JSON list of C-alpha atoms in Angstrom, two decimals:
[
{"chain": "A", "resi": 21, "resn": "ALA", "atom": "CA", "xyz": [-9.34, 1.46, 14.80]},
{"chain": "A", "resi": 22, "resn": "GLN", "atom": "CA", "xyz": [-9.56, 1.65, 11.35]},
{"chain": "A", "resi": 23, "resn": "SER", "atom": "CA", "xyz": [-9.94, -1.35, 8.95]},
{"chain": "A", "resi": 24, "resn": "VAL", "atom": "CA", "xyz": [-10.91, -2.09, 5.14]},
{"chain": "A", "resi": 25, "resn": "ALA", "atom": "CA", "xyz": [-12.25, -5.26, 4.33]},
{"chain": "A", "resi": 26, "resn": "GLN", "atom": "CA", "xyz": [-11.95, -6.57, 0.89]},
{"chain": "A", "resi": 27, "resn": "PRO", "atom": "CA", "xyz": [-14.34, -9.57, 0.90]},
{"chain": "A", "resi": 28, "resn": "GLU", "atom": "CA", "xyz": [-13.82, -11.52, -2.67]},
{"chain": "A", "resi": 29, "resn": "ASP", "atom": "CA", "xyz": [-9.72, -12.52, -2.44]},
{"chain": "A", "resi": 30, "resn": "GLN", "atom": "CA", "xyz": [-10.99, -13.46, -6.52]},
{"chain": "A", "resi": 31, "resn": "VAL", "atom": "CA", "xyz": [-12.67, -12.38, -8.71]},
{"chain": "A", "resi": 32, "resn": "ASN", "atom": "CA", "xyz": [-13.50, -13.34, -12.45]},
{"chain": "A", "resi": 33, "resn": "VAL", "atom": "CA", "xyz": [-15.70, -11.86, -15.46]},
{"chain": "A", "resi": 34, "resn": "ALA", "atom": "CA", "xyz": [-15.47, -12.01, -18.83]},
{"chain": "A", "resi": 35, "resn": "GLU", "atom": "CA", "xyz": [-13.82, -9.54, -20.88]},
{"chain": "A", "resi": 36, "resn": "GLY", "atom": "CA", "xyz": [-16.17, -6.69, -21.95]},
{"chain": "A", "resi": 37, "resn": "ASN", "atom": "CA", "xyz": [-18.03, -7.42, -19.48]},
{"chain": "A", "resi": 38, "resn": "PRO", "atom": "CA", "xyz": [-18.30, -4.58, -16.19]},
{"chain": "A", "resi": 39, "resn": "LEU", "atom": "CA", "xyz": [-16.69, -5.60, -13.37]},
{"chain": "A", "resi": 40, "resn": "THR", "atom": "CA", "xyz": [-16.62, -5.10, -9.62]},
{"chain": "A", "resi": 41, "resn": "VAL", "atom": "CA", "xyz": [-15.18, -4.94, -6.94]},
{"chain": "A", "resi": 42, "resn": "LYS", "atom": "CA", "xyz": [-15.78, -4.70, -3.09]},
{"chain": "A", "resi": 43, "resn": "CYS", "atom": "CA", "xyz": [-13.89, -3.12, 0.50]},
{"chain": "A", "resi": 44, "resn": "THR", "atom": "CA", "xyz": [-16.11, -2.28, 2.91]},
{"chain": "A", "resi": 45, "resn": "TYR", "atom": "CA", "xyz": [-14.63, -0.28, 5.85]},
{"chain": "A", "resi": 46, "resn": "SER", "atom": "CA", "xyz": [-15.08, 0.60, 9.17]},
{"chain": "A", "resi": 47, "resn": "VAL", "atom": "CA", "xyz": [-13.34, 4.71, 10.52]},
{"chain": "A", "resi": 48, "resn": "SER", "atom": "CA", "xyz": [-14.24, 6.95, 13.85]},
{"chain": "A", "resi": 49, "resn": "GLY", "atom": "CA", "xyz": [-14.06, 9.36, 12.20]},
{"chain": "A", "resi": 50, "resn": "ASN", "atom": "CA", "xyz": [-14.71, 10.56, 8.56]},
{"chain": "A", "resi": 51, "resn": "PRO", "atom": "CA", "xyz": [-12.89, 7.70, 6.45]},
{"chain": "A", "resi": 52, "resn": "TYR", "atom": "CA", "xyz": [-9.68, 8.84, 3.42]},
{"chain": "A", "resi": 53, "resn": "LEU", "atom": "CA", "xyz": [-10.34, 6.03, 0.73]},
{"chain": "A", "resi": 54, "resn": "PHE", "atom": "CA", "xyz": [-7.91, 4.72, -1.81]},
{"chain": "A", "resi": 55, "resn": "TRP", "atom": "CA", "xyz": [-7.65, 2.01, -4.73]},
{"chain": "A", "resi": 56, "resn": "TYR", "atom": "CA", "xyz": [-4.41, 0.60, -5.79]},
{"chain": "A", "resi": 57, "resn": "VAL", "atom": "CA", "xyz": [-3.19, -1.70, -8.13]},
{"chain": "A", "resi": 58, "resn": "GLN", "atom": "CA", "xyz": [-0.01, -4.54, -9.07]},
{"chain": "A", "resi": 59, "resn": "TYR", "atom": "CA", "xyz": [1.56, -6.60, -10.90]},
{"chain": "A", "resi": 60, "resn": "PRO", "atom": "CA", "xyz": [3.48, -9.04, -10.31]},
{"chain": "A", "resi": 61, "resn": "ASN", "atom": "CA", "xyz": [7.25, -7.89, -9.12]},
{"chain": "A", "resi": 62, "resn": "ARG", "atom": "CA", "xyz": [5.61, -4.49, -8.78]},
{"chain": "A", "resi": 63, "resn": "GLY", "atom": "CA", "xyz": [4.57, -1.94, -6.35]},
{"chain": "A", "resi": 64, "resn": "LEU", "atom": "CA", "xyz": [1.11, -0.82, -5.74]},
{"chain": "A", "resi": 65, "resn": "GLN", "atom": "CA", "xyz": [-0.48, 2.53, -8.61]},
{"chain": "A", "resi": 66, "resn": "PHE", "atom": "CA", "xyz": [-2.00, 4.30, -7.62]},
{"chain": "A", "resi": 67, "resn": "LEU", "atom": "CA", "xyz": [-6.14, 4.52, -9.48]},
{"chain": "A", "resi": 68, "resn": "LEU", "atom": "CA", "xyz": [-8.02, 6.23, -6.82]},
{"chain": "A", "resi": 69, "resn": "LYS", "atom": "CA", "xyz": [-8.80, 8.48, -3.88]},
{"chain": "A", "resi": 70, "resn": "TYR", "atom": "CA", "xyz": [-11.65, 9.63, -2.43]},
{"chain": "A", "resi": 71, "resn": "ILE", "atom": "CA", "xyz": [-11.49, 12.76, -0.03]},
{"chain": "A", "resi": 72, "resn": "THR", "atom": "CA", "xyz": [-14.24, 14.78, -0.35]},
{"chain": "A", "resi": 73, "resn": "GLY", "atom": "CA", "xyz": [-16.97, 16.09, -2.10]},
{"chain": "A", "resi": 74, "resn": "ASP", "atom": "CA", "xyz": [-18.80, 14.17, -5.36]},
{"chain": "A", "resi": 75, "resn": "ASN", "atom": "CA", "xyz": [-19.01, 10.27, -3.85]},
{"chain": "A", "resi": 76, "resn": "LEU", "atom": "CA", "xyz": [-18.52, 8.82, -7.07]},
{"chain": "A", "resi": 77, "resn": "VAL", "atom": "CA", "xyz": [-14.61, 8.83, -7.82]},
{"chain": "A", "resi": 78, "resn": "LYS", "atom": "CA", "xyz": [-13.68, 9.38, -11.58]},
{"chain": "A", "resi": 79, "resn": "GLY", "atom": "CA", "xyz": [-9.75, 7.64, -12.04]},
{"chain": "A", "resi": 80, "resn": "SER", "atom": "CA", "xyz": [-6.37, 5.94, -13.98]},
{"chain": "A", "resi": 81, "resn": "TYR", "atom": "CA", "xyz": [-7.13, 3.45, -16.78]},
{"chain": "A", "resi": 82, "resn": "GLY", "atom": "CA", "xyz": [-11.10, 3.78, -16.56]},
{"chain": "A", "resi": 83, "resn": "PHE", "atom": "CA", "xyz": [-11.58, 2.57, -13.49]},
{"chain": "A", "resi": 84, "resn": "GLU", "atom": "CA", "xyz": [-14.25, 4.48, -10.90]},
{"chain": "A", "resi": 85, "resn": "ALA", "atom": "CA", "xyz": [-15.78, 4.17, -7.70]},
{"chain": "A", "resi": 86, "resn": "GLU", "atom": "CA", "xyz": [-18.51, 5.03, -5.83]},
{"chain": "A", "resi": 87, "resn": "PHE", "atom": "CA", "xyz": [-18.29, 5.82, -2.05]},
{"chain": "A", "resi": 88, "resn": "ASN", "atom": "CA", "xyz": [-21.58, 4.90, 0.14]},
{"chain": "A", "resi": 89, "resn": "LYS", "atom": "CA", "xyz": [-21.69, 6.26, 3.83]},
{"chain": "A", "resi": 90, "resn": "SER", "atom": "CA", "xyz": [-24.78, 4.39, 4.74]},
{"chain": "A", "resi": 91, "resn": "GLN", "atom": "CA", "xyz": [-22.59, 0.94, 3.88]},
{"chain": "A", "resi": 92, "resn": "THR", "atom": "CA", "xyz": [-18.90, 2.19, 4.46]},
{"chain": "A", "resi": 93, "resn": "SER", "atom": "CA", "xyz": [-18.43, 0.41, 0.72]},
{"chain": "A", "resi": 94, "resn": "PHE", "atom": "CA", "xyz": [-15.96, 1.69, -1.66]},
{"chain": "A", "resi": 95, "resn": "HIS", "atom": "CA", "xyz": [-16.98, -0.75, -3.90]},
{"chain": "A", "resi": 96, "resn": "LEU", "atom": "CA", "xyz": [-14.33, -0.06, -7.65]},
{"chain": "A", "resi": 97, "resn": "LYS", "atom": "CA", "xyz": [-16.08, -0.16, -11.30]},
{"chain": "A", "resi": 98, "resn": "LYS", "atom": "CA", "xyz": [-14.75, -0.44, -14.54]},
{"chain": "A", "resi": 99, "resn": "PRO", "atom": "CA", "xyz": [-17.51, -0.56, -16.95]},
{"chain": "A", "resi": 100, "resn": "SER", "atom": "CA", "xyz": [-16.59, -3.34, -19.51]},
{"chain": "A", "resi": 101, "resn": "ALA", "atom": "CA", "xyz": [-12.94, -4.79, -18.06]},
{"chain": "A", "resi": 102, "resn": "LEU", "atom": "CA", "xyz": [-9.85, -5.44, -20.20]},
{"chain": "A", "resi": 103, "resn": "VAL", "atom": "CA", "xyz": [-7.75, -8.31, -19.79]},
{"chain": "A", "resi": 104, "resn": "SER", "atom": "CA", "xyz": [-4.95, -6.36, -19.49]},
{"chain": "A", "resi": 105, "resn": "ASP", "atom": "CA", "xyz": [-7.05, -5.29, -15.66]},
{"chain": "A", "resi": 106, "resn": "SER", "atom": "CA", "xyz": [-6.01, -8.48, -14.95]},
{"chain": "A", "resi": 107, "resn": "ALA", "atom": "CA", "xyz": [-3.60, -7.67, -11.22]},
{"chain": "A", "resi": 108, "resn": "LEU", "atom": "CA", "xyz": [-4.36, -7.70, -7.85]},
{"chain": "A", "resi": 109, "resn": "TYR", "atom": "CA", "xyz": [-6.28, -4.73, -6.24]},
{"chain": "A", "resi": 110, "resn": "PHE", "atom": "CA", "xyz": [-6.16, -3.48, -2.95]},
{"chain": "A", "resi": 111, "resn": "CYS", "atom": "CA", "xyz": [-8.06, -1.01, -1.09]},
{"chain": "A", "resi": 112, "resn": "ALA", "atom": "CA", "xyz": [-7.43, 1.54, 1.93]},
{"chain": "A", "resi": 113, "resn": "VAL", "atom": "CA", "xyz": [-8.11, 3.42, 4.34]},
{"chain": "A", "resi": 114, "resn": "ARG", "atom": "CA", "xyz": [-7.60, 6.47, 6.99]},
{"chain": "A", "resi": 115, "resn": "ASP", "atom": "CA", "xyz": [-9.37, 7.45, 9.76]},
{"chain": "A", "resi": 116, "resn": "THR", "atom": "CA", "xyz": [-9.40, 11.56, 9.89]},
{"chain": "A", "resi": 117, "resn": "GLY", "atom": "CA", "xyz": [-10.91, 10.91, 13.31]},
{"chain": "A", "resi": 118, "resn": "ALA", "atom": "CA", "xyz": [-8.16, 8.97, 14.38]},
{"chain": "A", "resi": 119, "resn": "GLY", "atom": "CA", "xyz": [-4.92, 11.41, 15.49]},
{"chain": "A", "resi": 120, "resn": "SER", "atom": "CA", "xyz": [-2.65, 9.23, 12.92]},
{"chain": "A", "resi": 121, "resn": "TYR", "atom": "CA", "xyz": [-1.31, 8.73, 8.61]},
{"chain": "A", "resi": 122, "resn": "GLN", "atom": "CA", "xyz": [-1.31, 5.41, 8.83]},
{"chain": "A", "resi": 123, "resn": "LEU", "atom": "CA", "xyz": [-3.50, 3.79, 5.72]},
{"chain": "A", "resi": 124, "resn": "THR", "atom": "CA", "xyz": [-4.91, 0.36, 6.77]},
{"chain": "A", "resi": 125, "resn": "PHE", "atom": "CA", "xyz": [-4.54, -2.00, 3.46]},
{"chain": "A", "resi": 126, "resn": "GLY", "atom": "CA", "xyz": [-7.32, -4.69, 2.55]},
{"chain": "A", "resi": 127, "resn": "LYS", "atom": "CA", "xyz": [-5.82, -8.32, 1.92]},
{"chain": "A", "resi": 128, "resn": "GLY", "atom": "CA", "xyz": [-6.66, -7.47, -2.12]},
{"chain": "A", "resi": 129, "resn": "THR", "atom": "CA", "xyz": [-8.45, -8.90, -4.60]},
{"chain": "A", "resi": 130, "resn": "LYS", "atom": "CA", "xyz": [-6.78, -10.89, -7.50]},
{"chain": "A", "resi": 131, "resn": "LEU", "atom": "CA", "xyz": [-8.55, -10.36, -10.30]},
{"chain": "A", "resi": 132, "resn": "SER", "atom": "CA", "xyz": [-8.97, -12.58, -13.28]},
{"chain": "A", "resi": 133, "resn": "VAL", "atom": "CA", "xyz": [-10.19, -10.83, -16.65]},
{"chain": "A", "resi": 134, "resn": "ILE", "atom": "CA", "xyz": [-10.55, -13.55, -18.63]},
{"chain": "A", "resi": 135, "resn": "PRO", "atom": "CA", "xyz": [-9.96, -13.03, -22.54]},
{"chain": "B", "resi": 29, "resn": "GLY", "atom": "CA", "xyz": [14.11, 8.65, -12.50]},
{"chain": "B", "resi": 30, "resn": "ALA", "atom": "CA", "xyz": [11.10, 10.42, -10.97]},
{"chain": "B", "resi": 31, "resn": "GLY", "atom": "CA", "xyz": [9.55, 7.74, -8.64]},
{"chain": "B", "resi": 32, "resn": "VAL", "atom": "CA", "xyz": [10.38, 5.80, -5.95]},
{"chain": "B", "resi": 33, "resn": "SER", "atom": "CA", "xyz": [13.61, 3.37, -5.96]},
{"chain": "B", "resi": 34, "resn": "GLN", "atom": "CA", "xyz": [14.75, 1.19, -3.82]},
{"chain": "B", "resi": 35, "resn": "SER", "atom": "CA", "xyz": [16.81, -0.81, -4.09]},
{"chain": "B", "resi": 36, "resn": "PRO", "atom": "CA", "xyz": [18.55, -3.54, -3.40]},
{"chain": "B", "resi": 37, "resn": "SER", "atom": "CA", "xyz": [15.83, -5.27, -5.74]},
{"chain": "B", "resi": 38, "resn": "ASN", "atom": "CA", "xyz": [16.66, -8.93, -4.08]},
{"chain": "B", "resi": 39, "resn": "LYS", "atom": "CA", "xyz": [18.82, -10.19, -0.79]},
{"chain": "B", "resi": 40, "resn": "VAL", "atom": "CA", "xyz": [18.93, -12.91, 0.04]},
{"chain": "B", "resi": 41, "resn": "THR", "atom": "CA", "xyz": [20.99, -14.31, 3.15]},
{"chain": "B", "resi": 42, "resn": "GLU", "atom": "CA", "xyz": [21.69, -16.34, 6.26]},
{"chain": "B", "resi": 43, "resn": "LYS", "atom": "CA", "xyz": [19.30, -16.44, 9.49]},
{"chain": "B", "resi": 44, "resn": "GLY", "atom": "CA", "xyz": [20.85, -14.03, 12.42]},
{"chain": "B", "resi": 45, "resn": "LYS", "atom": "CA", "xyz": [22.78, -11.59, 9.27]},
{"chain": "B", "resi": 46, "resn": "ASP", "atom": "CA", "xyz": [22.35, -7.61, 9.59]},
{"chain": "B", "resi": 47, "resn": "VAL", "atom": "CA", "xyz": [20.17, -6.26, 6.18]},
{"chain": "B", "resi": 48, "resn": "GLU", "atom": "CA", "xyz": [19.93, -3.30, 4.90]},
{"chain": "B", "resi": 49, "resn": "LEU", "atom": "CA", "xyz": [17.07, -2.57, 2.28]},
{"chain": "B", "resi": 50, "resn": "ARG", "atom": "CA", "xyz": [17.29, 1.78, 1.11]},
{"chain": "B", "resi": 51, "resn": "CYS", "atom": "CA", "xyz": [14.75, 3.93, -0.23]},
{"chain": "B", "resi": 52, "resn": "ASP", "atom": "CA", "xyz": [15.16, 6.99, -2.89]},
{"chain": "B", "resi": 53, "resn": "PRO", "atom": "CA", "xyz": [11.41, 9.00, -2.19]},
{"chain": "B", "resi": 54, "resn": "ILE", "atom": "CA", "xyz": [10.63, 11.46, -5.37]},
{"chain": "B", "resi": 55, "resn": "SER", "atom": "CA", "xyz": [12.27, 14.66, -4.82]},
{"chain": "B", "resi": 56, "resn": "GLY", "atom": "CA", "xyz": [10.05, 16.72, -2.96]},
{"chain": "B", "resi": 57, "resn": "HIS", "atom": "CA", "xyz": [8.46, 14.17, -1.38]},
{"chain": "B", "resi": 58, "resn": "THR", "atom": "CA", "xyz": [7.94, 15.01, 2.46]},
{"chain": "B", "resi": 59, "resn": "ALA", "atom": "CA", "xyz": [6.33, 11.39, 3.44]},
{"chain": "B", "resi": 60, "resn": "LEU", "atom": "CA", "xyz": [7.67, 8.21, 3.92]},
{"chain": "B", "resi": 61, "resn": "TYR", "atom": "CA", "xyz": [6.07, 4.41, 5.08]},
{"chain": "B", "resi": 62, "resn": "TRP", "atom": "CA", "xyz": [7.44, 1.36, 4.93]},
{"chain": "B", "resi": 63, "resn": "TYR", "atom": "CA", "xyz": [5.68, -1.88, 4.07]},
{"chain": "B", "resi": 64, "resn": "ARG", "atom": "CA", "xyz": [5.66, -5.78, 4.69]},
{"chain": "B", "resi": 65, "resn": "GLN", "atom": "CA", "xyz": [4.07, -7.55, 2.51]},
{"chain": "B", "resi": 66, "resn": "SER", "atom": "CA", "xyz": [4.44, -11.24, 2.73]},
{"chain": "B", "resi": 67, "resn": "LEU", "atom": "CA", "xyz": [2.66, -13.96, 0.47]},
{"chain": "B", "resi": 68, "resn": "GLY", "atom": "CA", "xyz": [-1.60, -13.69, -0.03]},
{"chain": "B", "resi": 69, "resn": "GLN", "atom": "CA", "xyz": [-1.35, -10.40, 2.24]},
{"chain": "B", "resi": 70, "resn": "GLY", "atom": "CA", "xyz": [-1.82, -7.52, 2.61]},
{"chain": "B", "resi": 71, "resn": "LEU", "atom": "CA", "xyz": [0.36, -4.55, 3.36]},
{"chain": "B", "resi": 72, "resn": "GLU", "atom": "CA", "xyz": [1.63, -4.50, 6.77]},
{"chain": "B", "resi": 73, "resn": "PHE", "atom": "CA", "xyz": [2.28, -0.57, 7.90]},
{"chain": "B", "resi": 74, "resn": "LEU", "atom": "CA", "xyz": [5.77, -1.20, 9.63]},
{"chain": "B", "resi": 75, "resn": "ILE", "atom": "CA", "xyz": [7.11, 3.14, 10.17]},
{"chain": "B", "resi": 76, "resn": "TYR", "atom": "CA", "xyz": [6.75, 6.51, 8.38]},
{"chain": "B", "resi": 77, "resn": "PHE", "atom": "CA", "xyz": [8.25, 9.71, 8.37]},
{"chain": "B", "resi": 78, "resn": "GLN", "atom": "CA", "xyz": [7.13, 13.43, 7.50]},
{"chain": "B", "resi": 79, "resn": "GLY", "atom": "CA", "xyz": [9.05, 16.29, 6.93]},
{"chain": "B", "resi": 80, "resn": "ASN", "atom": "CA", "xyz": [11.76, 16.63, 10.54]},
{"chain": "B", "resi": 81, "resn": "SER", "atom": "CA", "xyz": [8.87, 15.30, 12.64]},
{"chain": "B", "resi": 82, "resn": "ALA", "atom": "CA", "xyz": [9.53, 12.67, 14.98]},
{"chain": "B", "resi": 83, "resn": "PRO", "atom": "CA", "xyz": [8.72, 9.01, 13.40]},
{"chain": "B", "resi": 84, "resn": "ASP", "atom": "CA", "xyz": [5.48, 6.80, 13.48]},
{"chain": "B", "resi": 85, "resn": "LYS", "atom": "CA", "xyz": [7.32, 3.87, 14.19]},
{"chain": "B", "resi": 86, "resn": "SER", "atom": "CA", "xyz": [4.23, 1.44, 16.03]},
{"chain": "B", "resi": 87, "resn": "GLY", "atom": "CA", "xyz": [4.49, -1.09, 13.07]},
{"chain": "B", "resi": 88, "resn": "LEU", "atom": "CA", "xyz": [7.36, -2.02, 13.54]},
{"chain": "B", "resi": 89, "resn": "PRO", "atom": "CA", "xyz": [6.54, -5.63, 14.51]},
{"chain": "B", "resi": 90, "resn": "SER", "atom": "CA", "xyz": [9.82, -6.53, 17.25]},
{"chain": "B", "resi": 91, "resn": "ASP", "atom": "CA", "xyz": [13.30, -4.47, 18.04]},
{"chain": "B", "resi": 92, "resn": "ARG", "atom": "CA", "xyz": [15.47, -6.03, 15.99]},
{"chain": "B", "resi": 93, "resn": "PHE", "atom": "CA", "xyz": [13.75, -3.61, 12.81]},
{"chain": "B", "resi": 94, "resn": "SER", "atom": "CA", "xyz": [15.21, 0.08, 13.11]},
{"chain": "B", "resi": 95, "resn": "ALA", "atom": "CA", "xyz": [14.47, 2.90, 10.58]},
{"chain": "B", "resi": 96, "resn": "GLU", "atom": "CA", "xyz": [16.22, 6.12, 9.75]},
{"chain": "B", "resi": 97, "resn": "ARG", "atom": "CA", "xyz": [15.67, 8.86, 6.93]},
{"chain": "B", "resi": 98, "resn": "THR", "atom": "CA", "xyz": [19.00, 11.18, 6.19]},
{"chain": "B", "resi": 99, "resn": "GLY", "atom": "CA", "xyz": [18.23, 14.97, 5.33]},
{"chain": "B", "resi": 100, "resn": "GLY", "atom": "CA", "xyz": [14.07, 14.27, 4.33]},
{"chain": "B", "resi": 101, "resn": "SER", "atom": "CA", "xyz": [15.04, 12.05, 1.80]},
{"chain": "B", "resi": 102, "resn": "VAL", "atom": "CA", "xyz": [16.97, 8.66, 1.76]},
{"chain": "B", "resi": 103, "resn": "SER", "atom": "CA", "xyz": [15.46, 5.97, 4.51]},
{"chain": "B", "resi": 104, "resn": "THR", "atom": "CA", "xyz": [17.33, 3.28, 5.48]},
{"chain": "B", "resi": 105, "resn": "LEU", "atom": "CA", "xyz": [15.55, -0.12, 7.45]},
{"chain": "B", "resi": 106, "resn": "THR", "atom": "CA", "xyz": [18.07, -2.48, 9.12]},
{"chain": "B", "resi": 107, "resn": "ILE", "atom": "CA", "xyz": [16.92, -5.55, 10.23]},
{"chain": "B", "resi": 108, "resn": "GLN", "atom": "CA", "xyz": [19.49, -6.93, 12.92]},
{"chain": "B", "resi": 109, "resn": "ARG", "atom": "CA", "xyz": [19.66, -10.52, 13.51]},
{"chain": "B", "resi": 110, "resn": "THR", "atom": "CA", "xyz": [17.33, -11.99, 10.62]},
{"chain": "B", "resi": 111, "resn": "GLN", "atom": "CA", "xyz": [14.95, -14.81, 11.33]},
{"chain": "B", "resi": 112, "resn": "GLN", "atom": "CA", "xyz": [12.75, -16.85, 8.91]},
{"chain": "B", "resi": 113, "resn": "GLU", "atom": "CA", "xyz": [9.67, -15.17, 9.03]},
{"chain": "B", "resi": 114, "resn": "ASP", "atom": "CA", "xyz": [11.43, -11.40, 7.91]},
{"chain": "B", "resi": 115, "resn": "SER", "atom": "CA", "xyz": [10.73, -12.19, 4.52]},
{"chain": "B", "resi": 116, "resn": "ALA", "atom": "CA", "xyz": [8.46, -10.77, 2.29]},
{"chain": "B", "resi": 117, "resn": "VAL", "atom": "CA", "xyz": [8.74, -7.99, -0.43]},
{"chain": "B", "resi": 118, "resn": "TYR", "atom": "CA", "xyz": [9.86, -4.65, 1.69]},
{"chain": "B", "resi": 119, "resn": "LEU", "atom": "CA", "xyz": [7.95, -1.51, 0.75]},
{"chain": "B", "resi": 120, "resn": "CYS", "atom": "CA", "xyz": [8.87, 1.93, 0.63]},
{"chain": "B", "resi": 121, "resn": "ALA", "atom": "CA", "xyz": [5.98, 4.51, -0.37]},
{"chain": "B", "resi": 122, "resn": "SER", "atom": "CA", "xyz": [6.59, 8.53, -0.52]},
{"chain": "B", "resi": 123, "resn": "SER", "atom": "CA", "xyz": [3.49, 11.11, -0.73]},
{"chain": "B", "resi": 124, "resn": "SER", "atom": "CA", "xyz": [3.09, 14.97, -1.06]},
{"chain": "B", "resi": 125, "resn": "GLY", "atom": "CA", "xyz": [1.96, 17.02, 1.91]},
{"chain": "B", "resi": 126, "resn": "ALA", "atom": "CA", "xyz": [1.14, 17.00, 5.71]},
{"chain": "B", "resi": 127, "resn": "TRP", "atom": "CA", "xyz": [-2.62, 15.43, 6.01]},
{"chain": "B", "resi": 128, "resn": "GLY", "atom": "CA", "xyz": [-2.54, 11.94, 4.25]},
{"chain": "B", "resi": 129, "resn": "ASN", "atom": "CA", "xyz": [-4.90, 12.67, 1.45]},
{"chain": "B", "resi": 130, "resn": "GLN", "atom": "CA", "xyz": [-2.13, 12.70, -1.47]},
{"chain": "B", "resi": 131, "resn": "PRO", "atom": "CA", "xyz": [-1.73, 9.21, -3.07]},
{"chain": "B", "resi": 132, "resn": "GLN", "atom": "CA", "xyz": [1.41, 6.91, -1.67]},
{"chain": "B", "resi": 133, "resn": "HIS", "atom": "CA", "xyz": [3.70, 6.48, -4.02]},
{"chain": "B", "resi": 134, "resn": "PHE", "atom": "CA", "xyz": [5.21, 3.07, -4.71]},
{"chain": "B", "resi": 135, "resn": "GLY", "atom": "CA", "xyz": [8.78, 1.76, -5.17]},
{"chain": "B", "resi": 136, "resn": "ASP", "atom": "CA", "xyz": [8.44, -1.67, -6.58]},
{"chain": "B", "resi": 137, "resn": "GLY", "atom": "CA", "xyz": [10.06, -3.70, -3.13]},
{"chain": "B", "resi": 138, "resn": "THR", "atom": "CA", "xyz": [12.78, -5.57, -2.30]},
{"chain": "B", "resi": 139, "resn": "ARG", "atom": "CA", "xyz": [12.27, -9.35, -1.76]},
{"chain": "B", "resi": 140, "resn": "LEU", "atom": "CA", "xyz": [14.15, -10.83, 1.25]},
{"chain": "B", "resi": 141, "resn": "SER", "atom": "CA", "xyz": [14.65, -13.87, 1.29]},
{"chain": "B", "resi": 142, "resn": "ILE", "atom": "CA", "xyz": [16.13, -15.50, 5.15]},
{"chain": "B", "resi": 143, "resn": "LEU", "atom": "CA", "xyz": [17.84, -18.60, 4.60]}
]
């Protein structure tokens, strides 16, 4: 079965500092990995995905993530945090070996960027 | 509009009543998903439609929940005999492609409150 873990419920970072939001996953086959962001009272917005190819993936709003197969991780990063990055971030995985098109989402990490 | 549209945005109803939630996906998207998001929780998969294929209903929590998608476009999620534990935000998403490698585009959800 596919699963994803976001070990931190909340991450606080000062504006201008680099940020990292952690994600680890478990699959039987190869993973498709996604990051989404959710602002209050809104749906989720797609940030970036890893399907195949380069392990470093660049996405919207200056975010990037690195796929690490040996550590089964897909951490989200940004070199310089903005106050407007404060939101709820979700990592999601689909197991290509599972015969299902379902995405499994983590429980989310609340990012607070402090001015 | 170009995005996924959900209606109503808020719904308050009494325990035991039936409710219908509507989702208009992005035009041309063949895949449509319903999720449930409870406070402090991640997204719980409910049901997945892909083109004319039989839907994946494996996430529906009970037989009080059902969904249909007419003409490969608009979808309706119906909850019969609502219970207080059904209170949550119900999110709809659509995506292009049939292989689960394309990002899902989310609506802003329907916030359902059962009194």
